[in-house]
Coordinates of C-alpha atoms and ligand atoms in Angstrom, one line a residue:
M1 CA 128.9 308.8 100.2
S2 CA 128.2 305.5 98.8
T3 CA 124.4 304.5 98.7
L4 CA 123.0 301.1 99.6
F5 CA 120.3 299.0 97.3
A6 CA 118.8 295.1 97.5
I7 CA 118.1 293.2 95.0
I8 CA 116.6 290.1 96.6
V9 CA 116.0 287.0 93.7
A10 CA 111.9 285.2 93.7
A11 CA 111.7 284.1 90.9
G12 CA 112.6 280.1 91.1
K13 CA 109.7 277.4 90.3
G14 CA 111.1 275.8 93.9
E15 CA 110.9 272.1 91.7
R16 CA 112.9 270.8 95.1
L17 CA 109.8 271.8 97.3
G18 CA 108.0 270.0 95.1
S19 CA 104.6 272.6 96.2
E20 CA 102.6 274.5 93.6
T21 CA 102.7 277.2 94.9
P22 CA 106.5 278.3 94.6
K23 CA 108.3 278.1 97.6
Q24 CA 109.0 282.4 97.9
F25 CA 105.0 282.5 98.5
L26 CA 104.2 279.8 101.1
P27 CA 102.9 280.9 104.4
L28 CA 105.7 281.6 107.7
G29 CA 104.2 281.9 110.8
N30 CA 102.2 285.1 109.6
T31 CA 103.9 285.9 106.9
T32 CA 105.2 284.4 103.8
I33 CA 109.1 283.5 103.3
L34 CA 109.9 286.3 100.8
D35 CA 107.9 289.0 102.5
K36 CA 110.2 287.5 105.9
S37 CA 112.9 287.7 103.6
Y38 CA 112.1 291.1 102.7
D39 CA 111.8 292.3 106.1
A40 CA 115.3 291.0 107.0
I41 CA 116.6 293.3 104.5
S42 CA 114.2 296.4 104.8
S43 CA 115.6 296.2 107.8
L44 CA 119.1 297.6 106.6
V45 CA 118.2 298.5 103.5
S46 CA 115.4 301.8 102.5
P47 CA 112.3 300.4 101.0
E48 CA 113.0 303.0 97.2
N49 CA 116.1 301.3 96.7
I50 CA 115.0 296.9 96.8
Y51 CA 113.9 295.7 93.7
V52 CA 112.6 292.0 94.1
I53 CA 112.9 290.2 91.1
L54 CA 109.8 288.3 90.8
P55 CA 108.0 285.5 88.2
N56 CA 106.5 286.6 85.4
N57 CA 102.9 287.7 85.6
Y58 CA 103.4 286.8 88.8
D59 CA 100.7 288.7 90.6
Y60 CA 102.6 289.2 93.6
T61 CA 101.2 292.1 96.5
G62 CA 103.2 292.6 99.2
K63 CA 105.3 295.6 100.5
I64 CA 107.2 296.4 98.0
S65 CA 108.5 299.1 96.0
H66 CA 110.3 297.9 92.6
T67 CA 109.5 294.9 91.1
V68 CA 111.5 293.7 88.3
T69 CA 111.3 289.9 85.8
G70 CA 113.2 287.6 86.6
G71 CA 115.0 284.7 83.8
K72 CA 115.5 281.1 83.4
T73 CA 117.9 280.6 85.7
R74 CA 119.4 282.6 89.4
Q75 CA 122.0 284.2 87.8
E76 CA 120.0 285.5 85.1
S77 CA 117.2 286.7 87.1
V78 CA 120.1 288.7 89.1
Y79 CA 121.3 290.4 86.1
K80 CA 118.3 291.6 84.9
G81 CA 117.7 292.9 88.4
L82 CA 121.1 294.8 87.9
K83 CA 120.3 296.0 84.7
A84 CA 117.3 297.5 86.3
L85 CA 118.6 299.6 89.7
K86 CA 117.7 303.0 89.2
G87 CA 120.1 305.6 90.0
A88 CA 123.1 303.1 90.8
K89 CA 126.7 305.0 91.1
D90 CA 130.3 302.2 90.3
D91 CA 131.0 303.1 94.2
D92 CA 127.0 301.8 95.4
I93 CA 127.7 299.0 97.5
I94 CA 124.9 296.2 96.3
L95 CA 123.8 292.6 98.3
I96 CA 122.6 290.3 96.3
H97 CA 119.8 288.2 98.4
D98 CA 117.7 284.9 97.8
A99 CA 114.0 285.4 99.4
A100 CA 113.9 281.6 100.1
R101 CA 116.4 282.7 103.0
P102 CA 114.5 284.0 105.9
F103 CA 116.3 284.3 109.0
A104 CA 119.5 286.2 108.6
D105 CA 120.0 287.8 111.4
Y106 CA 120.2 291.9 111.5
K107 CA 124.5 291.1 112.9
D108 CA 126.0 289.4 110.2
I109 CA 123.8 291.7 107.4
Q110 CA 126.5 294.9 109.6
A111 CA 129.3 292.8 109.3
L112 CA 129.3 291.8 105.9
L113 CA 128.1 295.4 104.7
Q114 CA 131.0 296.5 106.5
T115 CA 133.5 293.9 105.3
I116 CA 132.7 294.8 101.6
K117 CA 133.8 299.2 103.5
D118 CA 136.3 297.8 104.3
D119 CA 137.5 296.8 100.6
A120 CA 136.6 294.0 99.7
D121 CA 136.0 292.5 96.3
A122 CA 133.5 290.2 97.7
A123 CA 131.7 289.8 101.1
S124 CA 130.1 286.3 101.7
L125 CA 128.1 284.5 104.2
A126 CA 129.0 281.9 105.3
A127 CA 128.7 278.2 107.2
P128 CA 131.6 276.1 107.8
V129 CA 130.9 272.4 106.4
T130 CA 130.1 269.8 109.0
D131 CA 128.8 267.1 108.0
S132 CA 131.6 265.0 107.0
L133 CA 132.0 264.6 102.8
R134 CA 132.3 262.3 100.6
K135 CA 131.8 261.5 96.8
A136 CA 128.9 258.9 95.0
D137 CA 131.8 257.4 93.0
G138 CA 134.2 256.5 96.9
A139 CA 135.9 260.1 96.4
V140 CA 136.1 261.5 100.4
I141 CA 136.5 265.2 100.4
D142 CA 138.1 266.9 103.5
R143 CA 135.6 269.3 105.4
D144 CA 138.3 271.2 107.0
G145 CA 137.9 275.0 105.9
L146 CA 135.0 274.0 103.4
Y147 CA 132.7 277.0 104.5
A148 CA 128.8 276.7 102.6
L149 CA 128.3 280.2 100.8
Q150 CA 124.6 281.8 101.6
T151 CA 123.5 285.1 101.5
P152 CA 123.1 288.2 101.6
Q153 CA 126.9 288.3 99.5
A154 CA 127.3 292.0 98.7
F155 CA 130.0 294.5 96.8
R156 CA 130.7 296.9 94.9
F157 CA 128.1 298.2 92.6
K158 CA 131.3 298.5 88.8
T159 CA 132.6 294.6 90.6
I160 CA 129.6 292.7 90.0
M161 CA 128.1 294.5 87.2
S162 CA 131.4 294.0 85.0
A163 CA 131.3 290.0 86.5
H164 CA 127.7 289.7 85.5
E165 CA 128.6 291.1 82.6
K166 CA 131.4 289.5 81.2
Y167 CA 130.2 285.8 82.5
K168 CA 126.3 286.5 80.5
N169 CA 126.0 283.0 79.6
G170 CA 127.2 281.1 82.5
N171 CA 125.9 279.2 85.0
F172 CA 126.9 280.6 88.1
T173 CA 124.0 279.6 91.3
D174 CA 126.0 282.6 93.9
D175 CA 127.4 286.0 92.8
T176 CA 130.6 286.0 94.5
S177 CA 131.9 282.7 92.1
I178 CA 131.2 285.1 89.6
V179 CA 133.0 287.8 90.7
A180 CA 135.9 285.3 92.3
E181 CA 135.9 283.6 88.2
N182 CA 136.6 288.1 87.4
G183 CA 139.5 287.5 89.4
G184 CA 138.2 289.3 92.3
Q185 CA 139.0 288.4 96.0
I186 CA 136.6 287.5 98.2
V187 CA 135.8 287.6 101.9
L188 CA 133.8 284.4 103.4
V189 CA 131.6 286.0 106.9
P190 CA 130.2 284.0 108.5
S191 CA 126.7 283.5 109.7
S192 CA 125.6 283.6 114.0
A193 CA 122.6 282.5 113.6
P194 CA 121.0 279.2 111.2
N195 CA 120.7 281.8 107.4
F196 CA 119.8 278.0 106.1
K197 CA 118.1 277.9 102.6
I198 CA 115.0 277.4 102.4
T199 CA 115.2 273.8 98.7
T200 CA 113.4 270.6 101.1
P201 CA 110.4 270.2 102.1
Q202 CA 112.2 269.3 105.7
D203 CA 113.3 272.8 105.8
Y204 CA 110.5 274.8 105.2
K205 CA 108.8 272.2 108.7
M206 CA 111.8 273.1 110.2
A207 CA 110.8 276.5 108.9
Q208 CA 107.5 277.1 110.3
A209 CA 108.8 275.1 113.8
L210 CA 111.4 278.3 113.9
T211 CA 108.5 281.0 113.4
S212 CA 104.8 278.9 114.5
P213 CA 104.7 279.8 118.1
I214 CA 103.6 276.1 120.8
T215 CA 100.1 277.0 121.9
Y216 CA 99.1 275.3 125.1
R217 CA 95.6 274.1 126.3
T218 CA 94.7 272.6 129.8
G219 CA 92.2 269.8 130.8
Q220 CA 91.2 268.9 134.0
G221 CA 89.5 265.6 135.3
F222 CA 86.7 264.6 137.4
D223 CA 85.7 261.2 138.8
V224 CA 83.9 259.1 141.7
H225 CA 83.7 255.9 142.3
A226 CA 81.2 254.6 145.0
F227 CA 81.9 252.4 147.9
D228 CA 80.8 247.9 148.1
N229 CA 78.5 247.7 150.9
K230 CA 80.4 244.5 151.6
G231 CA 83.5 245.4 153.8
S232 CA 85.7 242.1 152.9
A233 CA 88.2 243.7 150.2
T234 CA 91.3 244.1 150.9
H235 CA 93.2 247.3 149.1
V236 CA 91.3 250.4 146.7
T237 CA 93.3 251.0 143.1
L238 CA 94.2 254.8 143.3
C239 CA 96.3 256.8 140.4
G240 CA 97.6 252.8 139.9
I241 CA 99.0 251.5 143.8
K242 CA 96.8 249.4 145.1
V243 CA 95.6 251.0 148.6
P244 CA 95.3 248.6 152.0
H245 CA 91.5 249.2 152.8
D246 CA 88.1 247.2 153.7
R247 CA 85.9 247.8 151.3
K248 CA 86.5 248.1 147.6
L249 CA 85.1 250.6 144.9
K250 CA 82.6 249.2 142.5
G251 CA 82.9 249.9 138.9
H252 CA 83.3 247.9 135.7
S253 CA 87.3 248.3 135.7
D254 CA 89.2 248.2 138.4
A255 CA 87.6 251.8 139.6
D256 CA 91.5 253.9 139.7
V257 CA 89.2 257.3 140.5
G258 CA 92.6 258.6 140.3
L259 CA 93.9 257.5 136.5
H260 CA 90.0 258.0 135.5
A261 CA 90.1 261.7 136.5
I262 CA 93.5 262.3 134.4
T263 CA 93.2 260.0 131.4
D264 CA 89.7 262.7 131.2
A265 CA 91.9 265.7 131.2
L266 CA 94.7 264.5 128.8
L267 CA 91.4 263.8 126.5
G268 CA 90.1 267.6 127.6
A269 CA 92.5 268.8 126.7
T270 CA 93.5 267.2 123.7
G271 CA 90.0 267.6 122.2
A272 CA 90.0 264.1 122.7
G273 CA 86.3 263.9 124.4
D274 CA 85.9 262.0 127.4
I275 CA 86.7 258.2 128.2
G276 CA 83.7 256.6 128.5
E277 CA 83.8 257.7 124.3
H278 CA 86.6 255.4 124.3
F279 CA 86.2 252.9 126.6
P280 CA 81.9 252.4 127.0
P281 CA 81.7 249.8 130.3
S282 CA 79.2 248.5 128.2
D283 CA 82.4 247.1 126.4
D284 CA 83.1 243.8 128.3
T285 CA 86.7 243.9 127.3
F286 CA 87.1 246.4 129.7
K287 CA 86.1 244.5 132.4
N288 CA 88.1 244.6 135.4
M289 CA 90.6 245.7 133.3
D290 CA 93.7 248.7 134.9
S291 CA 93.0 252.0 134.5
A292 CA 96.6 252.5 133.4
V293 CA 95.2 251.0 130.1
F294 CA 93.3 254.3 129.4
L295 CA 95.8 256.5 130.3
E296 CA 97.7 254.9 127.9
K297 CA 95.2 255.4 125.5
A298 CA 95.1 259.5 126.3
V299 CA 98.8 259.7 126.2
T300 CA 98.8 258.6 122.1
L301 CA 96.0 260.9 121.5
V302 CA 97.8 263.6 122.8
Q303 CA 101.0 262.5 121.3
E304 CA 99.1 262.0 117.7
K305 CA 98.3 265.7 117.8
N306 CA 102.7 266.6 118.3
G307 CA 101.0 267.7 121.4
I308 CA 103.4 267.1 125.3
I309 CA 102.4 266.8 128.7
S310 CA 104.4 270.0 130.7
N311 CA 102.4 268.1 133.9
I312 CA 99.6 266.3 135.5
D313 CA 98.1 267.4 138.9
V314 CA 95.1 265.2 140.9
T315 CA 94.0 265.7 143.7
L316 CA 92.0 262.3 145.6
I317 CA 89.1 263.2 148.0
C318 CA 88.6 261.1 150.3
E319 CA 87.8 261.1 154.3
A320 CA 89.1 257.1 154.0
P321 CA 92.0 255.6 153.3
K322 CA 94.9 257.7 154.6
I323 CA 96.6 258.4 151.3
S324 CA 99.4 260.3 152.6
A325 CA 102.2 257.5 152.5
Y326 CA 101.0 256.7 148.7
K327 CA 101.7 259.9 147.5
K328 CA 105.1 259.5 146.1
A329 CA 104.2 255.6 144.7
M330 CA 101.1 257.7 143.1
Q331 CA 103.6 260.0 141.5
E332 CA 106.0 257.6 140.3
R333 CA 103.0 254.5 138.7
I334 CA 101.6 257.9 137.1
A335 CA 104.7 259.0 136.1
Q336 CA 106.4 256.0 134.2
I337 CA 102.3 255.8 132.4
C338 CA 102.2 259.0 130.8
G339 CA 106.9 258.7 130.0
L340 CA 106.8 261.9 132.3
N341 CA 110.1 263.0 134.3
N342 CA 108.6 262.4 138.7
D343 CA 108.1 266.6 138.3
Q344 CA 105.5 267.3 135.8
V345 CA 103.1 265.2 138.5
N346 CA 101.7 266.3 141.6
V347 CA 99.5 264.1 143.6
K348 CA 97.8 266.1 146.4
A349 CA 94.6 264.1 148.6
T350 CA 91.7 266.0 151.2
T351 CA 89.4 265.3 152.6
T352 CA 85.8 266.5 152.8
E353 CA 85.0 267.8 156.5
K354 CA 83.1 264.8 157.4
L355 CA 81.0 266.7 154.5
G356 CA 78.7 264.8 151.1
F357 CA 79.4 261.4 150.6
T358 CA 83.2 261.6 151.0
G359 CA 82.8 262.5 154.2
R360 CA 80.6 260.0 154.8
K361 CA 82.9 257.2 153.3
E362 CA 80.6 256.0 150.4
G363 CA 83.2 256.9 147.7
I364 CA 86.1 258.2 146.2
A365 CA 86.4 261.2 144.4
A366 CA 89.2 263.0 141.8
Q367 CA 89.8 266.0 139.8
A368 CA 92.9 266.6 138.0
S369 CA 94.1 269.2 135.7
V370 CA 96.6 268.9 132.6
L371 CA 98.5 271.3 131.1
I372 CA 100.0 270.1 127.8
G373 CA 102.1 271.6 124.3
L374 CA 101.0 271.4 120.6
M375 CA 104.3 271.4 118.8
P376 CA 103.1 273.5 115.0
Ligands
CTP401 N1 115.5 282.3 91.5 C1 115.5 283.2 90.5 N2 115.5 283.3 89.2 C2 115.1 282.1 89.2 C3 115.4 280.7 90.5 C4 115.5 280.6 91.5 O1 116.1 284.2 91.5 N3 115.4 281.3 87.6 C5 115.7 282.0 93.3 C6 115.0 281.8 94.4 O2 113.5 282.2 93.9 C7 115.7 281.8 95.5 C8 116.7 281.6 95.7 O3 116.5 282.2 93.4 O4 115.2 283.2 96.4 C9 117.8 280.7 95.8 O5 117.7 279.8 94.4 P1 116.7 278.3 94.4 O6 116.8 278.1 96.2 O7 117.3 276.7 93.5 O8 115.6 278.2 94.3 P2 114.8 277.8 93.6 O9 115.2 277.5 92.0 O10 112.9 278.4 93.3 O11 114.1 276.7 93.5 P3 115.1 274.6 93.1 O12 115.9 274.7 92.2 O13 114.6 273.5 93.6 O14 113.8 275.1 92.0
MG402 MG1 117.3 277.0 91.6

């Protein structure tokens, strides 16, 4: 029976990512990049057989049983790890994994281990190259049959140790290449999941997006405008649509209660105060303003917070005018202003059974609810 060991190399400086803390120690979701890589390996290898290679003098307080100080190159770090393995026998299987690759998939690692048991000299998770390739000097490289090598990679102890001893002054960036140099046959095992190495700041952003949940926020808004007493008007503007009526609504802007309630709901969900703070009635710039401008501003504030609107629901409350014939046009106009599909917007109308100020036809009220998702 062979024993299964793992070496996780975490002794690099992460220069291409450029953070002060080496990238493997940066947070990722509710853990760190190194701990997530460790978890991927420890799902198949028992903790007492996992060796983590760390920078010189690095005070790491993670959940690791064996730590080893790394070297100047990745190759040197792996070699130091191989020399530190306690009780490894020739036929034991060694997994070597980059700490910077936290998304290695359980089933893929199982397939990799099976490949070594089936007698390959070395096996590596790999992904077919999908971009077209060209050298800076102009030479075009056919991508057909090309694979990008990933980790984990798997070996028998004897095979990997003898290759490392023989080429210890080289600078190979992966371990299957050292075995290949020593005459070994390499088998590639395609990974089924994204198993990218966090190398650049963009990679780190992508990793964070994959591990951080979207957070949801709701908001609600309410607004009232009174009717003017004079009965000679042509229409009121509600949810961006002109609805024929003989009395107009009083207000500084176009008095569109519907759009005001939605604007306030979005500002609420975003934590951005209320409509009066952004568009003070005392400011003459907003006199007779189309309220679409207010709503567009609220949508921009949502977007600046990396938010997306999930849905908008608005209720107009009045005895008159009758709203039902205009609800569809209102829905479409709100969707247009907010850059949404029509089915993300719902417009409702109700009376208050002749009760209260809306029942006495003294004005119109509106209330709105929204849900927004904030992306990590
Ligand atoms: N590594 C290591 N010892 C080294 C160099 C690298 O253990 N002397 C490890 C890294 O910590 C990483 C893995 O090898 O988990 C893959 O290397 P790479 O992505 O190149 O990481 P860094 O060398 O840290 O990054 P950079 O090359 O951008 O400095
Ligand atoms: Mg490196």
